[in-house]
CSV table of N, CA and C and ligand atoms in Angstrom, one decimal:
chain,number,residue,atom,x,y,z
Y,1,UNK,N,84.8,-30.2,-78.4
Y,1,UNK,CA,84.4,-30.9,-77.2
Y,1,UNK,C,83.6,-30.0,-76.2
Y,2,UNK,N,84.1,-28.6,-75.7
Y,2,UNK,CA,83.4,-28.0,-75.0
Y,2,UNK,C,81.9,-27.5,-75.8
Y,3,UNK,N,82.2,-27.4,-77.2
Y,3,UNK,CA,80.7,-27.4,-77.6
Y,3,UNK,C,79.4,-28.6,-77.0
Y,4,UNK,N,80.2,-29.6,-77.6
Y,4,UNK,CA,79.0,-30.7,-76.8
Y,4,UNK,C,79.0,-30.8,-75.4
Y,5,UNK,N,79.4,-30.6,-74.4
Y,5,UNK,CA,79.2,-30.2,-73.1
Y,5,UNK,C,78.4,-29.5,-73.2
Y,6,UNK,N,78.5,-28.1,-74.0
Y,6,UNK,CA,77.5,-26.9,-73.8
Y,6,UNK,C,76.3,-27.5,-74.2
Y,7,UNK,N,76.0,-28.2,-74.9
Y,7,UNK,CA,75.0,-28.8,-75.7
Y,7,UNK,C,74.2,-30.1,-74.3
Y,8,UNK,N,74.9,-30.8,-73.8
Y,8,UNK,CA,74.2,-31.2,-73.1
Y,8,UNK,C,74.2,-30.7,-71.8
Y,9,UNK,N,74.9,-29.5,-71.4
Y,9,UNK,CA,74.2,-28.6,-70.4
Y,9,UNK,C,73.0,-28.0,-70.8
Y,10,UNK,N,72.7,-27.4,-71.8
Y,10,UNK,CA,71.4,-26.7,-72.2
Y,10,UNK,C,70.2,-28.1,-72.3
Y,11,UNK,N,70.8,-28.9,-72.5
Y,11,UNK,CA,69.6,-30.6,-72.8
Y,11,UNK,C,69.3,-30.6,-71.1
Y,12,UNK,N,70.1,-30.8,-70.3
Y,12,UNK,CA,70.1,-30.8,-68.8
Y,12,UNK,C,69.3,-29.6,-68.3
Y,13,UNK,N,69.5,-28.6,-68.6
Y,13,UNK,CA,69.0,-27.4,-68.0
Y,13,UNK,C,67.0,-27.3,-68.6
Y,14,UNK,N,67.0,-27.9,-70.1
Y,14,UNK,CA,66.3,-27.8,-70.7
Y,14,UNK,C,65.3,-28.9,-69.4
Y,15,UNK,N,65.7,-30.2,-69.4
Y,15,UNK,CA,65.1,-31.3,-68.3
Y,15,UNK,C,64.3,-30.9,-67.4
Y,16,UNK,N,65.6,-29.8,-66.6
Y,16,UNK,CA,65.3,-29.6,-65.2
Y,16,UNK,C,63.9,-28.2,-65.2
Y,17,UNK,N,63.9,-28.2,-66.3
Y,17,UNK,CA,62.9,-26.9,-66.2
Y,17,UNK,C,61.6,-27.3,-66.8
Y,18,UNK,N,61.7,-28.4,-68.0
Y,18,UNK,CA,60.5,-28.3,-68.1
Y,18,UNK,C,59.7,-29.5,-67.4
Y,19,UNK,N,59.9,-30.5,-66.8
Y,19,UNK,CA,59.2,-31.1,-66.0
Y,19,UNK,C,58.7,-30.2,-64.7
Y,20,UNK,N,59.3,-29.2,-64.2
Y,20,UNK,CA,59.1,-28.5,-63.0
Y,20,UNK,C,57.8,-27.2,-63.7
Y,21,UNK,N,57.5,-27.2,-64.8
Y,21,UNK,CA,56.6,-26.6,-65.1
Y,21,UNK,C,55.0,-27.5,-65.1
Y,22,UNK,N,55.3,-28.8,-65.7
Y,22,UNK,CA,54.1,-29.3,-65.7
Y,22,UNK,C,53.9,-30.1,-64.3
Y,23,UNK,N,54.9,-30.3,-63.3
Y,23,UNK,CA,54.3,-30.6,-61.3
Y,23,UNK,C,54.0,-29.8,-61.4
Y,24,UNK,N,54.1,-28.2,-61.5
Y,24,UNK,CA,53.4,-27.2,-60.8
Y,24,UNK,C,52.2,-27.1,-61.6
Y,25,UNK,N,52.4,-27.6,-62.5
Y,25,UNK,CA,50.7,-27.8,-62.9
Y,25,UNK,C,49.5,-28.1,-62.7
Y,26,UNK,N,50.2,-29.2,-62.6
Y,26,UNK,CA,49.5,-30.7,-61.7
Y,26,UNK,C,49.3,-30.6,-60.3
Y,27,UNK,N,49.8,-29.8,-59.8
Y,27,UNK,CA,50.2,-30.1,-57.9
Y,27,UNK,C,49.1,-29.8,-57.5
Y,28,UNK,N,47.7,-29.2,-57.9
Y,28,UNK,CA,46.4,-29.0,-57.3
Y,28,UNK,C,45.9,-30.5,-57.3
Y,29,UNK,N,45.9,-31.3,-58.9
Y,29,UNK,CA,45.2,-32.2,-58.5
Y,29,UNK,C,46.1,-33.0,-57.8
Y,30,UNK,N,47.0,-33.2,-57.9
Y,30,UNK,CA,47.8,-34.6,-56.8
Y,30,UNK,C,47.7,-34.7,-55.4
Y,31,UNK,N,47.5,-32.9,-55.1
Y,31,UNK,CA,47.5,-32.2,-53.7
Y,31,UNK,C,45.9,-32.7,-53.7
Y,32,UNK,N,44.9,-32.8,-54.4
Y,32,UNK,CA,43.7,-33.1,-54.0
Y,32,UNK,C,42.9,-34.7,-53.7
Y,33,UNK,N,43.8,-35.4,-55.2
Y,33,UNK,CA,44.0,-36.9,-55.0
Y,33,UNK,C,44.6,-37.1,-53.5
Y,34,UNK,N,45.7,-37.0,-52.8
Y,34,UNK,CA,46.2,-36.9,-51.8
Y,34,UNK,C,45.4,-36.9,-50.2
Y,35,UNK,N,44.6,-35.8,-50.6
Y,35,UNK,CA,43.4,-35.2,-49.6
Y,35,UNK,C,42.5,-36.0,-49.4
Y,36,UNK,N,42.3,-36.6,-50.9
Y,36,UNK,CA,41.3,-37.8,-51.0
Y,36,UNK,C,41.0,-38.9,-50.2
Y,37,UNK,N,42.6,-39.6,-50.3
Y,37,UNK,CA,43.1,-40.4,-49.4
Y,37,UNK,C,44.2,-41.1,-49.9
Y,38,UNK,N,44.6,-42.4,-49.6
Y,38,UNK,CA,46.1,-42.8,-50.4
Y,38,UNK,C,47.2,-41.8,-49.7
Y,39,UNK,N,46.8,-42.0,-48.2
Y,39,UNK,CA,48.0,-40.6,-47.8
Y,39,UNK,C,49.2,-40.6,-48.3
Y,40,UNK,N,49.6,-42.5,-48.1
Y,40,UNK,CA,50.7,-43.2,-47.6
Y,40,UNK,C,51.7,-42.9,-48.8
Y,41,UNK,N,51.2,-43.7,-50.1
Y,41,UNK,CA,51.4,-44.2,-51.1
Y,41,UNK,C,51.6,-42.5,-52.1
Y,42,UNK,N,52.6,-42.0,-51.7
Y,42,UNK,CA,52.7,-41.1,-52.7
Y,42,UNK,C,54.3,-41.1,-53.5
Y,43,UNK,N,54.2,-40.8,-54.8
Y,43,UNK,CA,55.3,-41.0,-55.9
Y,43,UNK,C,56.6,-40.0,-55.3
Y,44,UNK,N,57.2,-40.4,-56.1
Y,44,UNK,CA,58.5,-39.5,-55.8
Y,44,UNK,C,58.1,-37.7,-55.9
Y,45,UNK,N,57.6,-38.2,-57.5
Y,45,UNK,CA,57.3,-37.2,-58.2
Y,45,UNK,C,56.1,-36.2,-57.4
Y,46,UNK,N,55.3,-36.5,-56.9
Y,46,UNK,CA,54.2,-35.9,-56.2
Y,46,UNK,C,55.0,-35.1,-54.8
Y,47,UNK,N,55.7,-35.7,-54.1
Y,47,UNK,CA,56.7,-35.7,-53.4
Y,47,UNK,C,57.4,-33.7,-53.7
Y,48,UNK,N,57.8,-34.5,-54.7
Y,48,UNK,CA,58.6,-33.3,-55.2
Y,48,UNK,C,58.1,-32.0,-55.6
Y,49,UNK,N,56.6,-32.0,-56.0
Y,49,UNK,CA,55.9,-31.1,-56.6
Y,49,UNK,C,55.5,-30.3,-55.4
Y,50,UNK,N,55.2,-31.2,-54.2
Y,50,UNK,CA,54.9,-30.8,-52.7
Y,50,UNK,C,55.6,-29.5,-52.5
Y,51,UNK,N,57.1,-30.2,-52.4
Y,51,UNK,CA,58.2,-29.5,-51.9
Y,51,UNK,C,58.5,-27.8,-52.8
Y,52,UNK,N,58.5,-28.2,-54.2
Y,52,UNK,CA,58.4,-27.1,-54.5
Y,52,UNK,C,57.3,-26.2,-54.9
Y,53,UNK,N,56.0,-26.9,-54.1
Y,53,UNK,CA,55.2,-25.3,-53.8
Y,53,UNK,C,55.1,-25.2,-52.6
Y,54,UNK,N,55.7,-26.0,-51.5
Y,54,UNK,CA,55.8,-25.5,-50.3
Y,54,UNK,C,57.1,-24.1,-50.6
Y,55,UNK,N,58.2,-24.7,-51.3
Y,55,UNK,CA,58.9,-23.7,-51.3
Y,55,UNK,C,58.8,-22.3,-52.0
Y,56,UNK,N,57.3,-22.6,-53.0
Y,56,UNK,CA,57.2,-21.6,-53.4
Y,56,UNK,C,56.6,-19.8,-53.0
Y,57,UNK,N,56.1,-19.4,-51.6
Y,57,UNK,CA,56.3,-18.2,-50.9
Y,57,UNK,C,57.3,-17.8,-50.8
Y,58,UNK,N,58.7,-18.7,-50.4
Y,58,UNK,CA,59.7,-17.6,-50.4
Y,58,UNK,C,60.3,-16.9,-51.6
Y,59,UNK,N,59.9,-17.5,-52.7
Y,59,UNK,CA,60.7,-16.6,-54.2
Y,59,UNK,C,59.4,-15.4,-54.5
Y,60,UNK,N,59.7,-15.5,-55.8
Y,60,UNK,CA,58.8,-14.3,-56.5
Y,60,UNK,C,57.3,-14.9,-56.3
Y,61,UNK,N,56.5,-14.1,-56.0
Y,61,UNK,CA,55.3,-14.8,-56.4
Y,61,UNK,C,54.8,-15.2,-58.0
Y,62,UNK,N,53.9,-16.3,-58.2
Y,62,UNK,CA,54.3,-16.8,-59.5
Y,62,UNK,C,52.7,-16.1,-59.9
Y,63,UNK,N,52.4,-15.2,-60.4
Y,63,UNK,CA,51.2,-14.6,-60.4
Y,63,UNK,C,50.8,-13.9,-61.9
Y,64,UNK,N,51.9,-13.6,-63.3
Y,64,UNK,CA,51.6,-12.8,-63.9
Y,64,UNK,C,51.6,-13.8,-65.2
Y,65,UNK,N,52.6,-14.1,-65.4
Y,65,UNK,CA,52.8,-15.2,-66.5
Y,65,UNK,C,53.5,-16.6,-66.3
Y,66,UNK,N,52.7,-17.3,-65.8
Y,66,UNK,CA,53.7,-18.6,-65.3
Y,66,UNK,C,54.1,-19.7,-65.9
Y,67,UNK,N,53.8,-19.7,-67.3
Y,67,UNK,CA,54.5,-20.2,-68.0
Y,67,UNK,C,55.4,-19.7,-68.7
Y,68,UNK,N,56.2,-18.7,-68.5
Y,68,UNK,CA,57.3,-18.1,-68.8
Y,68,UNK,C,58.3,-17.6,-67.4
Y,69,UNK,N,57.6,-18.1,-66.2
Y,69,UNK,CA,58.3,-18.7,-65.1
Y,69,UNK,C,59.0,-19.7,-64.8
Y,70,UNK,N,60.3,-19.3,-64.4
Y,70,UNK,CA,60.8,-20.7,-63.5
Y,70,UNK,C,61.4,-20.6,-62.5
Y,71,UNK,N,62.2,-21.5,-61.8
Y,71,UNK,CA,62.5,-21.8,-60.4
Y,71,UNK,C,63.9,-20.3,-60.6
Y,72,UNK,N,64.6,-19.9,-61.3
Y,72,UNK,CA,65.2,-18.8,-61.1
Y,72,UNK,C,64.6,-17.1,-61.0
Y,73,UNK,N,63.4,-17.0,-62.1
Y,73,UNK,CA,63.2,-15.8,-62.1
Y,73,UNK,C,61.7,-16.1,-62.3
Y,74,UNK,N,60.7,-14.9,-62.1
Y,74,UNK,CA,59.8,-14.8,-62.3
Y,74,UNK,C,59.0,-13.4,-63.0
Y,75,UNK,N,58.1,-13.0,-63.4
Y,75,UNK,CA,57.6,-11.6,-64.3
Y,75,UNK,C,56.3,-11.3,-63.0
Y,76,UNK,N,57.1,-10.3,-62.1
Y,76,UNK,CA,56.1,-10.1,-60.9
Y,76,UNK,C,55.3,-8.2,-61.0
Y,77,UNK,N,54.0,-8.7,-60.9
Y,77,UNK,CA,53.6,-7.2,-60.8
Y,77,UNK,C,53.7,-6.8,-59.5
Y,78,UNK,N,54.5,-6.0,-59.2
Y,78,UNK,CA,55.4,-5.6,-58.1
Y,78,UNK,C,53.9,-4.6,-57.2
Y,79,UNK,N,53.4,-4.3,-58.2
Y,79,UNK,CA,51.6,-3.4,-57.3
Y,79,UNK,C,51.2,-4.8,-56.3
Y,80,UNK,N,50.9,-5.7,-56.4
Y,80,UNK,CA,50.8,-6.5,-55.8
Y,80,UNK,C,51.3,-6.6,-54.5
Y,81,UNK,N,52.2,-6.6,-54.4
Y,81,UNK,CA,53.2,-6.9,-53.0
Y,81,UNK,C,52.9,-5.5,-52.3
Y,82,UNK,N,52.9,-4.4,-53.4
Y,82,UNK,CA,53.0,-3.2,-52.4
Y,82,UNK,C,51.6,-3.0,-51.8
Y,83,UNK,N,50.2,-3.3,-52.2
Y,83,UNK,CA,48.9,-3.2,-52.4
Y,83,UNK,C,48.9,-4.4,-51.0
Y,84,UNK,N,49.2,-5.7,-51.0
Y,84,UNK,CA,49.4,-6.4,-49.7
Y,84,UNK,C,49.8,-5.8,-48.4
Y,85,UNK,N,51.1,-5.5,-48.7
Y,85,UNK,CA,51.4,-4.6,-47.6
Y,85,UNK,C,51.0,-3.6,-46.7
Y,86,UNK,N,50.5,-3.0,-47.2
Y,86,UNK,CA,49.7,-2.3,-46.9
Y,86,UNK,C,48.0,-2.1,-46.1
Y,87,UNK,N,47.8,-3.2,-46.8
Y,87,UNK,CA,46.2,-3.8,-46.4
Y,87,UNK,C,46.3,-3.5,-44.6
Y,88,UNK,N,46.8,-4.1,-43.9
Y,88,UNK,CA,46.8,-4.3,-42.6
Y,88,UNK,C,46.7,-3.2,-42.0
Y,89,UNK,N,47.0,-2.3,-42.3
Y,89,UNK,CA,47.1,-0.9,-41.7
Y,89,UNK,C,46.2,0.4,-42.0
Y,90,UNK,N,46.0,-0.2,-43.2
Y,90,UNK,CA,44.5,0.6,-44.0
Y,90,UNK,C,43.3,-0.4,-43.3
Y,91,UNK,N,43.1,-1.0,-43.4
Y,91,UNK,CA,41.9,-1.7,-42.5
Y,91,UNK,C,41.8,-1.2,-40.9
Y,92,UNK,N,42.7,-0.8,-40.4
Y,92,UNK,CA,42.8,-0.5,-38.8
Y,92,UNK,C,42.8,1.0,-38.8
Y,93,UNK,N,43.1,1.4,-39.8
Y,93,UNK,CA,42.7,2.5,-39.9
Y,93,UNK,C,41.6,3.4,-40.0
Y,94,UNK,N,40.7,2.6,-41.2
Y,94,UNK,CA,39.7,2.9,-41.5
Y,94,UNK,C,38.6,2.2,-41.0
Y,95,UNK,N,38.7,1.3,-39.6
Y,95,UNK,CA,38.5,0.2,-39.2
Y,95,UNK,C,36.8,-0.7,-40.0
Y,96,UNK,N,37.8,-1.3,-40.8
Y,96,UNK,CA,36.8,-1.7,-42.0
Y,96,UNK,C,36.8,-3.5,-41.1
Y,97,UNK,N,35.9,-4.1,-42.0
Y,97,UNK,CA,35.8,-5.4,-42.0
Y,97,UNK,C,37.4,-6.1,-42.6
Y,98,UNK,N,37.9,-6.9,-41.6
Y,98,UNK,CA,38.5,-7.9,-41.9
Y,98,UNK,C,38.7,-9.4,-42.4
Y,99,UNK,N,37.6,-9.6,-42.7
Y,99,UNK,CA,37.1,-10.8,-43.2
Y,99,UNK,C,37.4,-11.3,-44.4
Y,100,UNK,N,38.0,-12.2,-45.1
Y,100,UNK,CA,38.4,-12.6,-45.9
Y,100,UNK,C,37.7,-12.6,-47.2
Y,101,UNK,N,36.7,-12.0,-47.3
Y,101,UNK,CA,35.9,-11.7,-48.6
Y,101,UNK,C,36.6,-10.1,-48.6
Y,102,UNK,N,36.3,-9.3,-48.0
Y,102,UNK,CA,36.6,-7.9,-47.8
Y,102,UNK,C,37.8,-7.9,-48.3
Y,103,UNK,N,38.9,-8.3,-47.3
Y,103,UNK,CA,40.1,-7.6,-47.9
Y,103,UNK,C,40.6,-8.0,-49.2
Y,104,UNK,N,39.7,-9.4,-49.6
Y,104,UNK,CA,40.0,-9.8,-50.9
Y,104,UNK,C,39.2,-8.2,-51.8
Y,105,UNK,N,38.2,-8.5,-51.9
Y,105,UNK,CA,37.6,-7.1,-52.1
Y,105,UNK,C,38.4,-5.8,-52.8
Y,106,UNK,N,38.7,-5.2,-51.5
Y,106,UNK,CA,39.8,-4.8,-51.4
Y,106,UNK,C,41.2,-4.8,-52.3
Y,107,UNK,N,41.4,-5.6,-52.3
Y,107,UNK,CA,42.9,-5.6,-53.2
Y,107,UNK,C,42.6,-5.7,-54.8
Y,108,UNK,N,41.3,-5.8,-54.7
Y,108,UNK,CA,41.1,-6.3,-56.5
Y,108,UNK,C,40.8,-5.2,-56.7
Y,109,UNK,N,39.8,-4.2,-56.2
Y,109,UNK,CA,39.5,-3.1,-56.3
Y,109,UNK,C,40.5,-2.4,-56.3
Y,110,UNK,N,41.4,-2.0,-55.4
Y,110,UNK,CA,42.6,-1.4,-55.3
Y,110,UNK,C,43.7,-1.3,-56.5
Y,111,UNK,N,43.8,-2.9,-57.0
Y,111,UNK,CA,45.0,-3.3,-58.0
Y,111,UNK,C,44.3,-2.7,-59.5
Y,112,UNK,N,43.1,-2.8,-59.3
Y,112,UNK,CA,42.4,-2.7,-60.7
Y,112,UNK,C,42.5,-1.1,-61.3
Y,113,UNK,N,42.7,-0.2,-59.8
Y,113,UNK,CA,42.6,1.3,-59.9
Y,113,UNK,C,44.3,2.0,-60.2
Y,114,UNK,N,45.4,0.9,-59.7
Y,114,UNK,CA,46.4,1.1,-60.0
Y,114,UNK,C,47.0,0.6,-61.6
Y,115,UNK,N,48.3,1.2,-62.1
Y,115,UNK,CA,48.8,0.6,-63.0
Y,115,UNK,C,49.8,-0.3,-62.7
Y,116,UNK,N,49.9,-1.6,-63.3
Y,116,UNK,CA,50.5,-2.6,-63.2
Y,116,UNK,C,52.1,-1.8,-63.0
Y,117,UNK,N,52.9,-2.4,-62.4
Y,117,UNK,CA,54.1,-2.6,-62.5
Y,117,UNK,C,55.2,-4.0,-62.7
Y,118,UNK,N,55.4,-4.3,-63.5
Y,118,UNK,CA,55.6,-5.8,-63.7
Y,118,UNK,C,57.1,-5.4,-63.7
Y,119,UNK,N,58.2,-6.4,-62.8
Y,119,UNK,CA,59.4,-6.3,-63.0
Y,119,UNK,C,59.7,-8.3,-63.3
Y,120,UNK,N,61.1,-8.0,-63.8
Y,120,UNK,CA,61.4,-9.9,-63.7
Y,120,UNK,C,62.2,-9.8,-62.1
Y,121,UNK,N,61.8,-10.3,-61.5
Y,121,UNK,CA,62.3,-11.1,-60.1
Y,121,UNK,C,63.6,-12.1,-60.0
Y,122,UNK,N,64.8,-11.8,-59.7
Y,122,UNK,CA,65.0,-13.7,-59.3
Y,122,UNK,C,64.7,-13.9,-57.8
Y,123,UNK,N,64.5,-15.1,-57.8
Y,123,UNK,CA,64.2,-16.2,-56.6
Y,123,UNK,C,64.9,-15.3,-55.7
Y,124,UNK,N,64.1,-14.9,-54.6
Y,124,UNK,CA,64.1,-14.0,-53.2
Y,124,UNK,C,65.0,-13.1,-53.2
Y,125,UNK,N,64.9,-12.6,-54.9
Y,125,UNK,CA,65.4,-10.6,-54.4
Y,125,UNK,C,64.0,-10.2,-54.0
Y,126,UNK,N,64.4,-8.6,-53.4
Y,126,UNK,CA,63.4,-8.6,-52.5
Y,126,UNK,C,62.7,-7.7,-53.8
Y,127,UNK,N,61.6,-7.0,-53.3
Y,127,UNK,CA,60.6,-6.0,-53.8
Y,127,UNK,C,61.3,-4.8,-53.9
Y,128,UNK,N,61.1,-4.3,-55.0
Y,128,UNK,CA,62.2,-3.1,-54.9
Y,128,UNK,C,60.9,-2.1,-54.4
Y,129,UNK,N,62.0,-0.9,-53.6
Y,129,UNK,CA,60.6,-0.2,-52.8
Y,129,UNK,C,60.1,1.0,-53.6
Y,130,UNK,N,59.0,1.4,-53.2
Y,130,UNK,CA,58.1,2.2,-54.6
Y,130,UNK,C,58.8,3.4,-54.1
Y,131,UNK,N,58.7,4.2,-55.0
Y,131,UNK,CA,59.1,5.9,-54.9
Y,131,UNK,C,57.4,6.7,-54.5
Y,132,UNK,N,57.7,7.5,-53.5
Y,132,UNK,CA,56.9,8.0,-53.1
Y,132,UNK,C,55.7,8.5,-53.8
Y,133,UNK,N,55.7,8.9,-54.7
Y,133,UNK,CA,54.7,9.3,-56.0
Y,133,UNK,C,53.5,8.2,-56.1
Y,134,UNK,N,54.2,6.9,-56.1
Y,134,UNK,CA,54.0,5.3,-56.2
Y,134,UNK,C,53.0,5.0,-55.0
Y,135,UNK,N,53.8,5.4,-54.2
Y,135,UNK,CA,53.6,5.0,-52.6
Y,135,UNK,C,52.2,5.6,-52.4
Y,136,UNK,N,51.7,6.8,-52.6
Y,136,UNK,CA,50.8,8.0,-52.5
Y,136,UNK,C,49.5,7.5,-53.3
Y,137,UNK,N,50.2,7.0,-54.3
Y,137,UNK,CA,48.8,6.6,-55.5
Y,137,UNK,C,48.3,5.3,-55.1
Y,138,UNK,N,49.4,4.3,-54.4
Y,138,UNK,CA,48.9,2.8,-53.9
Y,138,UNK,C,47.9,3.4,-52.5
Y,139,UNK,N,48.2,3.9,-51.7
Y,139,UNK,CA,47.4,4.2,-50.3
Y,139,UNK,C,46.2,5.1,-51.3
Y,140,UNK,N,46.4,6.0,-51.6
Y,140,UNK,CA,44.8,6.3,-52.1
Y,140,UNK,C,43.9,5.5,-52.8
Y,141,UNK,N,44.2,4.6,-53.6
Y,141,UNK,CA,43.8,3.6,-54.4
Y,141,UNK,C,43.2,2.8,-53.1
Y,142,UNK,N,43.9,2.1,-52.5
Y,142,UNK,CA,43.6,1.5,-51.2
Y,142,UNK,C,42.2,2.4,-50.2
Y,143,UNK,N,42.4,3.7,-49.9
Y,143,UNK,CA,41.4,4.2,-49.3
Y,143,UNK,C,40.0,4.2,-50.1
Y,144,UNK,N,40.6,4.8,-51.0
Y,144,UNK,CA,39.2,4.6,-52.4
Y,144,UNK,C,38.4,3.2,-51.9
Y,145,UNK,N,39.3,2.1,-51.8
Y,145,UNK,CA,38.7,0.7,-52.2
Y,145,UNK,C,37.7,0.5,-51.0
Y,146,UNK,N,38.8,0.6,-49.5
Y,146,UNK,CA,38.0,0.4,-48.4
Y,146,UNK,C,36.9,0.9,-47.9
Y,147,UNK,N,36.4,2.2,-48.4
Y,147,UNK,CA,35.6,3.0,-48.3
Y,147,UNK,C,34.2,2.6,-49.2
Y,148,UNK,N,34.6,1.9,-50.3
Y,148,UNK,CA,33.3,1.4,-51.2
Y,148,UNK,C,33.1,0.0,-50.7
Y,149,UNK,N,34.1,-0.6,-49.8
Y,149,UNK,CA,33.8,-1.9,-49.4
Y,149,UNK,C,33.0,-2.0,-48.7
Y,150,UNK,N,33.4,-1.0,-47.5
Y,150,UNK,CA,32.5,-0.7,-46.1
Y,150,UNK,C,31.4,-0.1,-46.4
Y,151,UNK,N,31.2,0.4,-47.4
Y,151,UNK,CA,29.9,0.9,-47.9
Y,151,UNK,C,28.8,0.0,-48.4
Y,152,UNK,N,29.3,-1.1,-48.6
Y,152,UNK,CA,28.6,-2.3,-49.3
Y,152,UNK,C,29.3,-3.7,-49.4
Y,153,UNK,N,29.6,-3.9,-48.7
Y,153,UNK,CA,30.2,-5.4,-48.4
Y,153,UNK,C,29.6,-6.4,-48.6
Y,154,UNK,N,30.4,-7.3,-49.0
Y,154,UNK,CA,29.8,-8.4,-50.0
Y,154,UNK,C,30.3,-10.3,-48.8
Y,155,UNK,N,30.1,-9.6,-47.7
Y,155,UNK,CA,30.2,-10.8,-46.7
Y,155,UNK,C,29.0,-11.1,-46.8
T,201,LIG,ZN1,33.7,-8.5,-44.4
């Protein structure tokens, strides 16, 4: 008996995960159909897909492999978060262009000079913090970047 329980917990778990893979699929065009117009008249389901990419900033960001993502854990390149972080401070520093092409710029340049760090995440553990070695190579990487941006900016 507790076998078939287990069996349709894993059928249940199996449900709940894989429809939440293909809304998040989808949730550009429905979010765009939406925009369209038909404000009113929206599905349960669309509804729902809303909700969980509204909710999706506060967990891991879903950025490396997202189809091997789900609503518990995620495969996050943790350079990322620390390379963001940072941006605000390196720009005022080096007082570069803030404009949304630049710091995009910026971070691509930056991440591309760094080595990935990919950890699995669950849902809003935080970033674990870099070890100084880490720390030293992300801010140089970062100056490198700003420095060839403001040199040639592509605003
Ligand atoms: Zn700019």
């Amino acid at each position: 008996m507790a076998r078939t329980k287990r069996e349709i917990d894993k059928e249940r778990m199996y449900k709940k995960l894989m429809p939440s893979g293909r809304r998040a699929a989808k949730a550009p065009a429905e979010n765009a159909a939406r925009d369209a117009g038909g404000a009113r008249a929206e599905s349960a389901a669309a509804a729902a897909a809303r909700t969980s990419a509204a909710r999706r900033p506060s967990g891991p960001r879903r950025v490396a492999v997202p189809a091997m993502d789900n609503r518990r854990t995620a495969v996050v390149n943790t350079m990322e978060a620390a390379v963001l972080g940072k941006l605000d401070s390196v720009l005022e520093r080096f007082s570069c262009c803030r404009c949304d092409r630049c710091k995009k710029d910026i971070v691509a340049l930056a991440l591309n000079k760094l080595p990935p760090r990919y950890k699995v995440l669950a849902e809003g553990q935080p970033q674990p913090d870099l070890d100084p070695q880490t720390n030293a190579q992300v801010v140089a990487a970062m100056i490198q970047a700003v420095i060839k941006v403001r040199a040639n900016p592509r605003h």
